[in-house]
Each structure stands twice: as C-alpha cells, then as structure tokens.
Tab-separated table of C-alpha atoms and ligand atoms in Angstrom:
chain	number	residue	atom	x	y	z
A	214	MET	CA	64.423	99.349	135.580
A	215	THR	CA	66.333	98.264	138.684
A	216	THR	CA	65.405	97.390	142.219
A	217	ASP	CA	67.644	98.654	145.005
A	218	TYR	CA	68.043	95.945	147.619
A	219	GLY	CA	70.024	98.175	149.960
A	220	GLU	CA	72.996	96.799	151.937
A	221	PRO	CA	73.364	93.019	152.346
A	222	ASP	CA	72.734	91.750	155.907
A	223	LEU	CA	75.549	90.180	157.887
A	224	LYS	CA	75.560	86.406	157.163
A	225	ARG	CA	76.436	84.123	160.078
A	226	LEU	CA	77.786	80.977	158.495
A	227	ALA	CA	78.408	77.338	159.230
A	228	VAL	CA	80.614	75.892	156.475
A	229	LEU	CA	80.221	72.108	156.190
A	230	GLY	CA	83.189	70.555	154.405
A	231	SER	CA	85.352	73.645	154.964
A	232	THR	CA	88.556	71.702	154.178
A	233	GLY	CA	87.475	70.772	150.626
A	234	SER	CA	87.719	72.688	147.377
A	235	ILE	CA	84.394	74.538	147.824
A	236	GLY	CA	85.006	74.997	151.554
A	237	VAL	CA	88.386	76.638	150.968
A	238	SER	CA	86.929	78.897	148.241
A	239	THR	CA	84.079	79.844	150.599
A	240	LEU	CA	86.565	80.927	153.254
A	241	HIS	CA	88.490	82.874	150.608
A	242	VAL	CA	85.271	84.738	149.744
A	243	ALA	CA	84.490	85.242	153.453
A	244	ARG	CA	87.963	86.692	154.032
A	245	GLU	CA	87.429	89.204	151.204
A	246	LEU	CA	83.858	90.106	152.150
A	247	GLY	CA	84.966	90.939	155.699
A	248	LYS	CA	82.115	92.674	157.498
A	249	ASN	CA	79.385	90.957	155.433
A	250	VAL	CA	80.194	87.457	156.689
A	251	GLN	CA	80.959	85.918	160.078
A	252	ILE	CA	82.193	82.315	160.331
A	253	LEU	CA	80.506	80.573	163.268
A	254	GLY	CA	81.170	76.933	162.403
A	255	LEU	CA	83.479	74.755	160.298
A	256	SER	CA	83.594	71.027	159.616
A	257	ALA	CA	86.145	68.560	158.287
A	258	ASN	CA	86.266	64.811	157.938
A	259	ARG	CA	89.945	63.804	157.966
A	260	ASN	CA	91.966	66.906	157.083
A	261	LEU	CA	92.192	68.053	160.692
A	262	LYS	CA	95.422	69.980	160.230
A	263	ARG	CA	93.684	72.262	157.735
A	264	LEU	CA	90.633	72.503	160.003
A	265	VAL	CA	92.813	73.723	162.869
A	266	GLU	CA	94.523	76.308	160.631
A	267	GLN	CA	91.093	77.562	159.534
A	268	ALA	CA	89.893	77.697	163.147
A	269	GLN	CA	92.992	79.671	164.168
A	270	GLU	CA	92.284	82.225	161.442
A	271	PHE	CA	88.475	82.553	161.693
A	272	ARG	CA	87.971	81.762	165.420
A	273	PRO	CA	84.560	80.108	164.990
A	274	GLU	CA	82.273	79.116	167.881
A	275	TRP	CA	82.429	75.443	166.858
A	276	ILE	CA	84.448	73.064	164.734
A	277	VAL	CA	83.178	69.574	163.914
A	278	ALA	CA	85.519	66.687	163.125
A	279	THR	CA	83.211	64.062	161.607
A	280	ASP	CA	85.614	61.109	161.309
A	281	GLU	CA	85.863	59.898	164.898
A	282	ALA	CA	88.881	57.625	164.332
A	283	SER	CA	90.952	60.478	162.845
A	284	ALA	CA	89.803	62.894	165.563
A	285	SER	CA	90.807	60.535	168.375
A	286	LYS	CA	94.362	60.168	166.999
A	287	PHE	CA	94.906	63.880	166.306
A	288	ALA	CA	96.964	66.089	168.639
A	289	TRP	CA	94.495	68.967	169.073
A	290	PRO	CA	96.077	72.304	170.030
A	291	ALA	CA	94.252	74.674	172.388
A	292	LEU	CA	91.702	76.734	170.438
A	293	PRO	CA	90.477	79.406	172.858
A	294	GLY	CA	86.846	80.379	172.242
A	295	THR	CA	86.197	77.424	169.898
A	296	GLU	CA	84.349	74.281	170.974
A	297	LEU	CA	85.515	71.016	169.385
A	298	LEU	CA	82.677	68.643	168.471
A	299	ILE	CA	83.319	65.103	167.246
A	300	GLY	CA	81.140	62.840	165.096
A	301	HIS	CA	78.554	63.206	162.331
A	302	GLN	CA	75.645	63.896	164.687
A	303	GLN	CA	77.392	67.076	165.827
A	304	LEU	CA	76.937	68.601	162.364
A	305	ASN	CA	73.203	68.731	163.047
A	306	ARG	CA	73.778	70.407	166.400
A	307	MET	CA	75.980	73.053	164.764
A	308	VAL	CA	73.693	73.859	161.817
A	309	GLN	CA	70.650	74.060	164.072
A	310	ALA	CA	72.246	76.513	166.528
A	311	PRO	CA	70.088	79.680	166.601
A	312	GLU	CA	73.148	81.904	165.984
A	313	VAL	CA	73.693	80.323	162.519
A	314	ASP	CA	71.520	81.742	159.730
A	315	THR	CA	73.263	80.362	156.627
A	316	VAL	CA	74.725	76.915	156.050
A	317	VAL	CA	77.189	76.272	153.225
A	318	ALA	CA	76.618	72.602	152.364
A	319	ALA	CA	79.962	71.614	150.815
A	320	ILE	CA	80.439	68.036	152.039
A	321	VAL	CA	80.937	65.677	149.108
A	322	GLY	CA	78.475	62.855	148.440
A	323	ILE	CA	75.524	61.460	150.337
A	324	ALA	CA	77.471	62.093	153.577
A	325	GLY	CA	76.088	65.645	153.301
A	326	LEU	CA	72.428	64.586	153.290
A	327	HIS	CA	71.487	64.599	156.990
A	328	SER	CA	73.184	67.881	157.915
A	329	THR	CA	71.632	69.627	154.903
A	330	LEU	CA	68.207	68.297	155.876
A	331	ALA	CA	68.796	69.417	159.477
A	332	ALA	CA	69.502	72.968	158.270
A	333	ILE	CA	66.395	72.999	156.050
A	334	GLN	CA	64.315	71.594	158.904
A	335	GLN	CA	65.192	74.729	160.916
A	336	GLY	CA	64.363	77.049	158.004
A	337	LYS	CA	67.980	78.146	157.549
A	338	THR	CA	69.300	79.500	154.271
A	339	VAL	CA	71.331	76.773	152.575
A	340	ALA	CA	74.023	77.640	150.033
A	341	LEU	CA	74.021	74.236	148.375
A	342	ALA	CA	77.121	72.808	146.714
A	343	ASN	CA	76.353	69.225	147.761
A	344	LYS	CA	74.331	68.282	144.650
A	345	GLU	CA	74.172	64.626	145.728
A	346	THR	CA	71.587	65.558	148.382
A	347	LEU	CA	69.169	66.843	145.725
A	348	VAL	CA	69.932	64.012	143.302
A	349	ALA	CA	69.169	61.361	145.909
A	350	ALA	CA	66.366	63.049	147.833
A	351	GLY	CA	65.121	65.953	145.667
A	352	PRO	CA	61.365	65.662	146.373
A	353	VAL	CA	61.869	65.232	150.140
A	354	VAL	CA	64.322	68.144	150.326
A	355	MET	CA	62.198	70.551	148.263
A	356	LYS	CA	58.979	69.686	150.133
A	357	LEU	CA	60.686	70.240	153.480
A	358	ALA	CA	62.087	73.586	152.290
A	359	GLU	CA	58.605	74.657	151.209
A	360	GLU	CA	57.200	73.732	154.624
A	361	THR	CA	59.910	75.467	156.669
A	362	GLY	CA	60.497	78.446	154.336
A	363	ALA	CA	64.213	77.588	153.988
A	364	ASN	CA	65.897	79.188	150.976
A	365	ILE	CA	68.056	76.808	148.942
A	366	LEU	CA	70.554	78.872	146.957
A	367	PRO	CA	72.575	76.951	144.372
A	368	VAL	CA	76.373	77.127	144.511
A	369	ASP	CA	76.954	74.708	141.631
A	370	SER	CA	78.089	77.121	138.893
A	371	GLU	CA	75.518	75.935	136.323
A	372	HIS	CA	72.578	76.188	138.716
A	373	ASN	CA	73.844	79.441	140.130
A	374	ALA	CA	73.963	80.744	136.538
A	375	ILE	CA	70.385	79.581	135.892
A	376	PHE	CA	69.300	81.128	139.199
A	377	GLN	CA	70.795	84.452	138.021
A	378	CYS	CA	69.301	84.182	134.501
A	379	LEU	CA	65.832	83.452	135.920
A	380	ARG	CA	65.746	87.011	137.223
A	381	ALA	CA	65.171	88.088	133.612
A	382	GLY	CA	61.599	86.775	133.464
A	383	ALA	CA	58.695	85.054	135.228
A	384	ARG	CA	58.832	81.311	135.916
A	385	SER	CA	55.821	80.801	133.614
A	386	GLU	CA	57.846	82.437	130.792
A	387	VAL	CA	60.670	79.869	130.933
A	388	ALA	CA	60.777	77.546	127.915
A	389	ARG	CA	63.871	75.513	128.878
A	390	VAL	CA	67.275	75.669	130.490
A	391	CYS	CA	70.559	74.761	128.899
A	392	LEU	CA	73.300	73.365	131.134
A	393	THR	CA	76.774	73.910	129.755
A	394	ALA	CA	79.452	71.229	130.147
A	395	SER	CA	83.176	71.606	129.565
A	396	GLY	CA	83.253	68.057	128.185
A	397	GLY	CA	86.029	67.178	130.651
A	398	PRO	CA	89.540	65.951	129.830
A	399	PHE	CA	88.364	63.252	127.368
A	400	ARG	CA	86.113	65.347	125.146
A	401	GLU	CA	88.149	64.386	122.091
A	402	PHE	CA	89.204	60.856	123.139
A	403	THR	CA	88.051	57.855	121.099
A	404	GLN	CA	86.069	55.118	122.859
A	405	GLN	CA	89.196	52.933	122.785
A	406	GLN	CA	91.317	55.639	124.422
A	407	MET	CA	88.640	56.149	127.105
A	408	GLU	CA	88.662	52.427	127.988
A	409	ASN	CA	92.330	52.781	129.004
A	410	VAL	CA	92.081	55.957	131.078
A	411	VAL	CA	93.738	55.812	134.539
A	412	PRO	CA	92.766	57.867	137.636
A	413	LYS	CA	95.618	60.385	137.251
A	414	GLN	CA	94.390	61.374	133.751
A	415	ALA	CA	90.757	61.580	134.865
A	416	LEU	CA	91.618	63.805	137.835
A	417	ALA	CA	93.285	66.440	135.591
A	418	HIS	CA	90.356	68.665	134.587
A	419	PRO	CA	91.130	71.162	131.779
A	420	THR	CA	89.223	74.199	133.126
A	421	TRP	CA	88.149	73.609	136.774
A	422	ASP	CA	90.183	72.860	139.904
A	423	MET	CA	87.926	70.640	142.061
A	424	GLY	CA	87.786	67.761	144.564
A	425	GLN	CA	88.485	64.176	143.453
A	426	LYS	CA	84.944	62.852	143.157
A	427	ILE	CA	83.534	65.716	141.089
A	428	SER	CA	86.652	65.649	138.854
A	429	ILE	CA	85.935	62.004	137.968
A	430	ASP	CA	82.233	62.823	137.548
A	431	SER	CA	83.205	65.579	135.093
A	432	ALA	CA	85.413	63.196	133.126
A	433	THR	CA	82.589	60.620	132.710
A	434	MET	CA	80.037	63.461	132.329
A	435	MET	CA	78.117	61.863	135.194
A	436	ASN	CA	78.453	65.312	136.753
A	437	LYS	CA	76.114	66.614	134.035
A	438	ALA	CA	73.701	63.734	134.698
A	439	LEU	CA	73.625	64.688	138.388
A	440	GLU	CA	73.161	68.352	137.432
A	441	ILE	CA	70.194	67.546	135.173
A	442	ILE	CA	68.489	65.881	138.145
A	443	GLU	CA	69.548	68.703	140.482
A	444	ALA	CA	68.070	71.305	138.063
A	445	LYS	CA	64.801	69.415	137.794
A	446	TRP	CA	64.187	69.528	141.563
A	447	LEU	CA	65.700	72.934	142.243
A	448	PHE	CA	63.768	74.816	139.561
A	449	GLY	CA	60.663	72.610	139.240
A	450	LEU	CA	61.388	71.691	135.600
A	451	SER	CA	60.417	68.666	133.549
A	452	ALA	CA	63.246	66.589	132.052
A	453	ASP	CA	62.159	67.769	128.591
A	454	GLN	CA	62.938	71.371	129.587
A	455	ILE	CA	66.594	70.558	130.328
A	456	GLU	CA	69.240	70.418	127.630
A	457	VAL	CA	73.014	69.903	127.800
A	458	VAL	CA	75.495	71.636	125.515
A	459	VAL	CA	79.269	71.151	125.468
A	460	HIS	CA	81.122	74.446	125.851
A	461	PRO	CA	84.851	73.728	126.292
A	462	GLN	CA	85.875	77.227	127.483
A	463	SER	CA	83.614	77.109	130.606
A	464	ILE	CA	82.826	80.837	130.294
A	465	VAL	CA	79.055	80.568	129.783
A	466	HIS	CA	77.953	78.728	132.925
A	467	SER	CA	74.411	77.999	131.708
A	468	MET	CA	71.509	79.642	129.909
A	469	VAL	CA	67.754	80.074	130.157
A	470	GLU	CA	65.556	80.283	127.075
A	471	PHE	CA	62.282	82.151	127.541
A	472	VAL	CA	59.064	81.505	125.601
A	473	ASP	CA	59.731	84.367	123.160
A	474	GLY	CA	63.047	82.797	122.098
A	475	SER	CA	65.339	85.101	124.097
A	476	VAL	CA	68.277	83.253	125.618
A	477	ILE	CA	69.871	84.774	128.738
A	478	ALA	CA	73.335	83.490	129.646
A	479	GLN	CA	75.567	84.075	132.666
A	480	MET	CA	79.280	84.458	131.880
A	481	SER	CA	82.425	84.700	133.985
A	482	PRO	CA	85.825	82.985	134.155
A	483	PRO	CA	85.705	79.419	135.507
A	484	ASP	CA	86.134	80.119	139.228
A	485	MET	CA	83.804	79.039	142.045
A	486	LYS	CA	84.308	82.210	144.087
A	487	LEU	CA	81.650	84.073	142.072
A	488	PRO	CA	78.782	81.557	142.499
A	489	ILE	CA	79.710	81.126	146.173
A	490	GLN	CA	79.654	84.896	146.732
A	491	TYR	CA	76.368	85.271	144.853
A	492	ALA	CA	74.765	82.632	147.095
A	493	LEU	CA	76.135	84.391	150.191
A	494	VAL	CA	74.995	87.935	149.383
A	495	TRP	CA	71.898	87.210	147.258
A	496	PRO	CA	69.795	89.110	146.256
A	497	HIS	CA	72.575	91.715	146.311
A	498	ARG	CA	75.648	92.075	144.141
A	499	ILE	CA	78.798	93.490	145.675
A	500	PRO	CA	82.440	93.676	144.532
A	501	GLY	CA	84.416	90.557	145.484
A	502	PRO	CA	87.475	88.429	144.736
A	503	ALA	CA	86.207	86.636	141.594
A	504	PRO	CA	88.331	87.137	138.445
A	505	ARG	CA	86.861	89.235	135.586
A	506	LEU	CA	86.369	88.515	131.900
A	507	ARG	CA	88.580	90.628	129.669
A	508	PHE	CA	86.998	91.185	126.269
A	509	GLN	CA	90.174	93.002	125.150
A	510	ASP	CA	91.814	89.549	124.992
A	511	ALA	CA	90.925	87.410	121.976
A	512	MET	CA	88.304	84.875	122.991
A	513	SER	CA	86.027	82.440	121.235
A	514	LEU	CA	83.053	80.583	122.645
A	515	ASP	CA	82.172	77.198	121.135
A	516	PHE	CA	79.036	75.141	121.633
A	517	GLN	CA	78.334	71.602	120.426
A	518	PRO	CA	75.893	68.840	121.364
A	519	PRO	CA	77.274	66.115	123.678
A	520	ASP	CA	78.333	62.802	122.099
A	521	ILE	CA	75.928	60.449	123.881
A	522	GLY	CA	77.659	57.399	122.347
A	523	ARG	CA	80.905	58.141	124.180
A	524	PHE	CA	79.239	59.828	127.171
A	525	PRO	CA	76.119	57.734	127.935
A	526	ALA	CA	75.890	59.266	131.430
A	527	VAL	CA	74.076	62.289	129.941
A	528	ALA	CA	71.241	60.082	128.648
A	529	LEU	CA	71.159	58.292	132.003
A	530	GLY	CA	70.695	61.632	133.772
A	531	LEU	CA	67.725	62.525	131.559
A	532	GLN	CA	66.221	59.060	132.067
A	533	VAL	CA	66.501	59.370	135.862
A	534	ALA	CA	65.105	62.920	135.787
A	535	ARG	CA	62.062	61.559	133.894
A	536	GLN	CA	61.572	58.663	136.326
A	537	GLY	CA	62.040	60.519	139.634
A	538	GLY	CA	61.250	58.404	142.721
A	539	THR	CA	64.110	56.205	143.944
A	540	SER	CA	66.058	56.371	140.646
A	541	GLY	CA	68.092	59.408	141.721
A	542	ALA	CA	69.185	57.761	144.978
A	543	VAL	CA	70.216	54.603	143.120
A	544	LEU	CA	72.163	56.463	140.426
A	545	ASN	CA	73.887	58.653	142.996
A	546	ALA	CA	74.937	55.796	145.292
A	547	ALA	CA	75.973	53.519	142.431
A	548	ASN	CA	78.084	56.312	140.990
A	549	GLU	CA	79.750	57.160	144.326
A	550	ALA	CA	80.663	53.493	144.846
A	551	ALA	CA	81.832	53.048	141.246
A	552	VAL	CA	83.990	56.210	141.341
A	553	ASP	CA	85.589	54.961	144.552
A	554	ALA	CA	86.274	51.577	142.888
A	555	PHE	CA	87.820	53.312	139.842
A	556	LEU	CA	90.083	55.464	142.065
A	557	LYS	CA	91.219	52.242	143.791
A	558	LYS	CA	91.849	50.716	140.324
A	559	ARG	CA	89.273	47.960	140.886
A	560	ILE	CA	87.321	48.842	137.703
A	561	GLY	CA	88.064	50.661	134.445
A	562	PHE	CA	86.999	54.212	133.598
A	563	CYS	CA	84.123	53.251	131.267
A	564	ASP	CA	82.895	50.656	133.809
A	565	ILE	CA	81.713	53.501	136.071
A	566	VAL	CA	78.731	54.352	133.852
A	567	ARG	CA	78.154	50.716	132.786
A	568	ALA	CA	77.871	49.623	136.414
A	569	CYS	CA	75.435	52.473	137.162
A	570	GLN	CA	73.257	51.514	134.166
A	571	ASP	CA	73.094	47.878	135.309
A	572	VAL	CA	72.293	48.676	138.952
A	573	LEU	CA	69.596	51.159	137.908
A	574	GLN	CA	67.947	48.522	135.724
A	575	GLN	CA	67.802	46.016	138.584
A	576	HIS	CA	66.339	48.273	141.254
A	577	ALA	CA	62.802	47.955	142.628
A	578	PHE	CA	61.465	51.422	141.731
A	579	GLN	CA	59.359	53.326	144.253
A	580	PRO	CA	57.703	56.556	143.059
A	581	HIS	CA	57.403	58.356	146.446
A	582	PRO	CA	60.138	57.177	148.822
A	583	THR	CA	60.538	58.443	152.391
A	584	ILE	CA	63.954	59.541	153.613
A	585	ASN	CA	64.450	56.168	155.365
A	586	GLU	CA	63.661	54.345	152.119
A	587	ILE	CA	66.154	56.582	150.289
A	588	VAL	CA	68.867	55.759	152.836
A	589	ALA	CA	68.074	52.023	152.510
A	590	ILE	CA	68.162	52.026	148.710
A	591	ASP	CA	71.415	54.006	148.759
A	592	GLN	CA	72.940	51.167	150.817
A	593	TRP	CA	71.448	48.541	148.469
A	594	ALA	CA	72.933	50.241	145.386
A	595	ARG	CA	76.417	50.348	146.972
A	596	GLU	CA	76.231	46.625	147.720
A	597	GLU	CA	75.085	45.930	144.145
A	598	ILE	CA	78.130	47.792	142.798
A	599	ASP	CA	80.348	45.590	144.972
A	600	LYS	CA	78.691	42.485	143.471
A	601	TRP	CA	79.034	43.971	139.952
A	602	ILE	CA	82.784	44.368	140.485
B	96	LIG	N1	84.794	71.738	143.651
B	96	LIG	C1	83.977	72.378	142.845
B	96	LIG	O1	84.396	73.231	142.058
B	96	LIG	C2	82.499	72.081	142.867
B	96	LIG	C3	81.655	72.733	141.968
B	96	LIG	C4	80.292	72.517	142.027
B	96	LIG	C5	79.774	71.651	142.957
B	96	LIG	N2	80.616	71.005	143.817
B	96	LIG	C6	80.028	70.075	144.801
B	96	LIG	O2	80.441	70.495	146.099
B	96	LIG	C7	80.609	69.366	146.947
B	96	LIG	C8	82.032	69.410	147.504
B	96	LIG	O3	82.932	69.253	146.431
B	96	LIG	P1	84.496	69.520	146.599
B	96	LIG	O4	85.047	69.494	145.236
B	96	LIG	O5	84.714	70.718	147.471
B	96	LIG	O6	84.940	68.188	147.378
B	96	LIG	P2	86.267	67.920	148.197
B	96	LIG	O7	87.335	68.872	147.809
B	96	LIG	O8	86.537	66.472	148.074
B	96	LIG	O9	85.846	68.272	149.699
B	96	LIG	C9	84.872	67.518	150.365
B	96	LIG	C10	84.660	68.013	151.770
B	96	LIG	O10	83.762	67.095	152.423
B	96	LIG	C11	84.417	66.513	153.572
B	96	LIG	N3	84.013	65.108	153.644
B	96	LIG	C12	84.397	64.096	152.841
B	96	LIG	N4	83.807	62.940	153.209
B	96	LIG	C13	83.037	63.249	154.290
B	96	LIG	C14	82.214	62.477	155.148
B	96	LIG	N5	82.039	61.149	154.966
B	96	LIG	N6	81.578	63.111	156.150
B	96	LIG	C15	81.741	64.446	156.355
B	96	LIG	N7	82.524	65.229	155.579
B	96	LIG	C16	83.153	64.631	154.558
B	96	LIG	C17	85.911	66.653	153.307
B	96	LIG	O11	86.623	66.613	154.534
B	96	LIG	P3	88.220	66.284	154.638
B	96	LIG	O12	88.852	66.878	153.416
B	96	LIG	O13	88.595	66.967	155.916
B	96	LIG	O14	88.378	64.802	154.718
B	96	LIG	C18	85.942	68.030	152.623
B	96	LIG	O15	85.838	69.049	153.576
B	96	LIG	C19	80.318	68.146	146.080
B	96	LIG	O16	78.989	67.759	146.275
B	96	LIG	C20	80.518	68.640	144.665
B	96	LIG	O17	79.731	67.945	143.723
B	96	LIG	C21	81.951	71.200	143.805
C-alpha cells in the first residue's frame, strides 16, 4: 500500500553554515534539484571567499558574514541583488524573513543554537545538521517546536535513517533504535596507540568526509554520544531504547526494531547528499545526486558491539541521555572546548573524553534549565576545561 504525496512544493531555503561540509553538500543537492529549491540566504563565518563564490552562483537575497573581524577586512565585490549582512544577530533576521520557509541549520557547535531557535520560533521547517543544539538544549528546542508547529527534520545520517525507518510502523510499536557507528579511524587501535594519536591521524576518517570538529568527535566516538542524546530528544525515546552498534562499512545508517521483532534498516553509500535531499523534499522521494548501492559488487556488512573500555564516550552519552537537564549542555560545551584544545595540541587525544567526564561530575545539575541557564552553564563548562588543562 502506498500513499501518493504528489509533487514536492518549492522550498525557499536559508542555508546557515553554507561554507562547511554540510553547507557545500546542501548546495550541491540544490543545484541538482533545480526547480524544487530556491536559495534565499547563505551564511559563513570566516570563509568569505567561498561565500562570495556561492553568492555569485545562487544569487540569494541575503548573505550573512558572522565573524565581524573577518568581514571588516575582506574586499567585498559588488553582488547585485544580494544584501550583505554582518554579525551573528543578522542570522536571526535572515531565518525569520517571511520569504524563507526552510532553514538548513549546518553551523558547527553551539554557535548554531540561537539561529536555529529563531527559525523554530517562527514555525519554519528546520533541516537540522547542527546536533549540538539538540544535545545542549533538547527539551527547550522540542517544546518550542511543539508550540510553534515547526518541523525539525534530521539531516544527521543516523537520525535521518531512523526518521525514514519510522515510517514502517506507529510510534507506539517502536521497541528501540539502533544507531550505527563506523568506529572511526582508531577502531582497531590499542589503548596505548590511542594515547599517542595526533590531530592529523584523528582528522582522517575512513568512510566519511566531514568538517574538523565532527571528524574528531567520530574518532573519540563522542559523536555517537551526542547522537544518542540527539535521538532521545528528536524521537521522544528513553535512553534504554537506544543502542549503538559498530558497523565499519557505513552502509546501514541506523535501524529501528519494532515490538514484533522486525528490524527496519536504511541503507545507502556513505554520502550526506541523500539525507540532506530527504530532509529537503520530505515526505516525497525524488531522483537526486546521491550515489547508489551496487549489489552486483561483492559487499559484506559487519556489526559488532562498541568497546566501551577504549571508547568510554559511548557510556557517557547514555549516562547524559538518562540524566537530561543541564548534563547535555555541559557535555557538549566541555567536548567542544576539549576538541579545540586537542587540535591546538594542548591536550592528548584520550584527554578529550577524560576532561568531559571530570567536568560533568563537577557540575551543579539542574533538571529543567531555561535557555539562559543553558547558555550560562555552557560558558562554565568551557572555563572548567581551561582549568582542567
Ligand atoms: N559533515 C558531515 O558529514 C556531518 C554529518 C552529520 C552531522 N553534521 C553536523 O553538521 C554540523 C556542521 O558540520 P560540518 O562538518 O559541515 O562542519 P564544518 O565543515 O566545520 O562547517 C561549519 C560551518 O559553520 C560555520 N561556522 C563555524 N563557526 C561558526 C560560528 N562561530 N558562527 C557561525 N558560523 C560558524 C563555518 O563557517 P566558515 O567555514 O565560513 O568559517 C561553516 O560554514 C555540525 O553540527 C555537525 O555535527 C555534519
């Protein structure tokens, strides 16, 4: 039995973080989808050369350059028909413009929080890549979306997969979800080898081509911890309904087990264009630029439980998902600060998760924080990481 959804409507997009890995893939999808998508707004932080190239191709109404120091030094060419906006506050103005119906939230880190909230506040559809927003402020974000009727459509490949699999049954029929993890570049490293890892090794992901922060998160498996918390808020699950399985080929992007024991999986080559497109044309499916699986080629799919001893971040993610409250904001901020310190060679690779564990233990837990309290505790956790170092 199928439902015919007819033709997808034209989506009028603002792409936040258009110069990053997800932003560039989004514009690739937009280029291919042609008449289904119109780009109204783009934003960059420091890569203004790329922002200008994108503006010259897509001719949006607005571009936002969030880093004011970089914007003031940049030699801006004339961009007829495009208004240049400078500073973080301008993101809110762009996403709230009545002409924009869909916001692709692809800024990395907590820097994406306020613009994502601004879009939800206006009831816009949000194609959410910026998982840190849900990790830090899940209850606030989901409550606001319920009040305004905003749709939050997951772009993260695992959550996009779960979102697709959930179409196979009713929410009350879901037993649990299983998030797949590639295991990152150090899946087979010993603890001793992991202690000596340097940024260049950690940035070289075996199956995905991504931005710096998420590449390090994948190597520590903190990315899976963040995704556990993201799944809890996005799909209204308990921590006990979320499981992680290591799947090195990154073909099965996640699975949903229903109460009768049926497991529905979503499969495709590891490429973000498919989840991005699905979020843009949902509930439709249309042909697009994503690569296809070829079952004529020999292929094997392996699954194994994660090694929590070497990758304690996974247990930390489950712990934070159980606790809720301010724990997500603390873990997220501590991790962002620790990843930054590792990239600057101020701490070792395994220190990232150790520092997060310590800062989480010290924090004064609040079960129902407001957004201002979340912002304050985010700042506190960053300062604690500095002291830890
Ligand atoms: N990459 C993936 O495959 C993937 C998959 C799933 C989920 N995600 C999630 O998607 C988000 C983006 O990831 P990414 O890999 O695309 O990151 P990325 O390549 O590092 O790109 C980040 C984007 O955010 C902008 N940005 C950075 N700091 C900012 C700030 N302080 N204020 C405003 N904008 C800022 C960057 O601008 P400039 O470059 O101009 O400085 C860039 O456009 C993350 O939350 C990540 O977890 C990514």
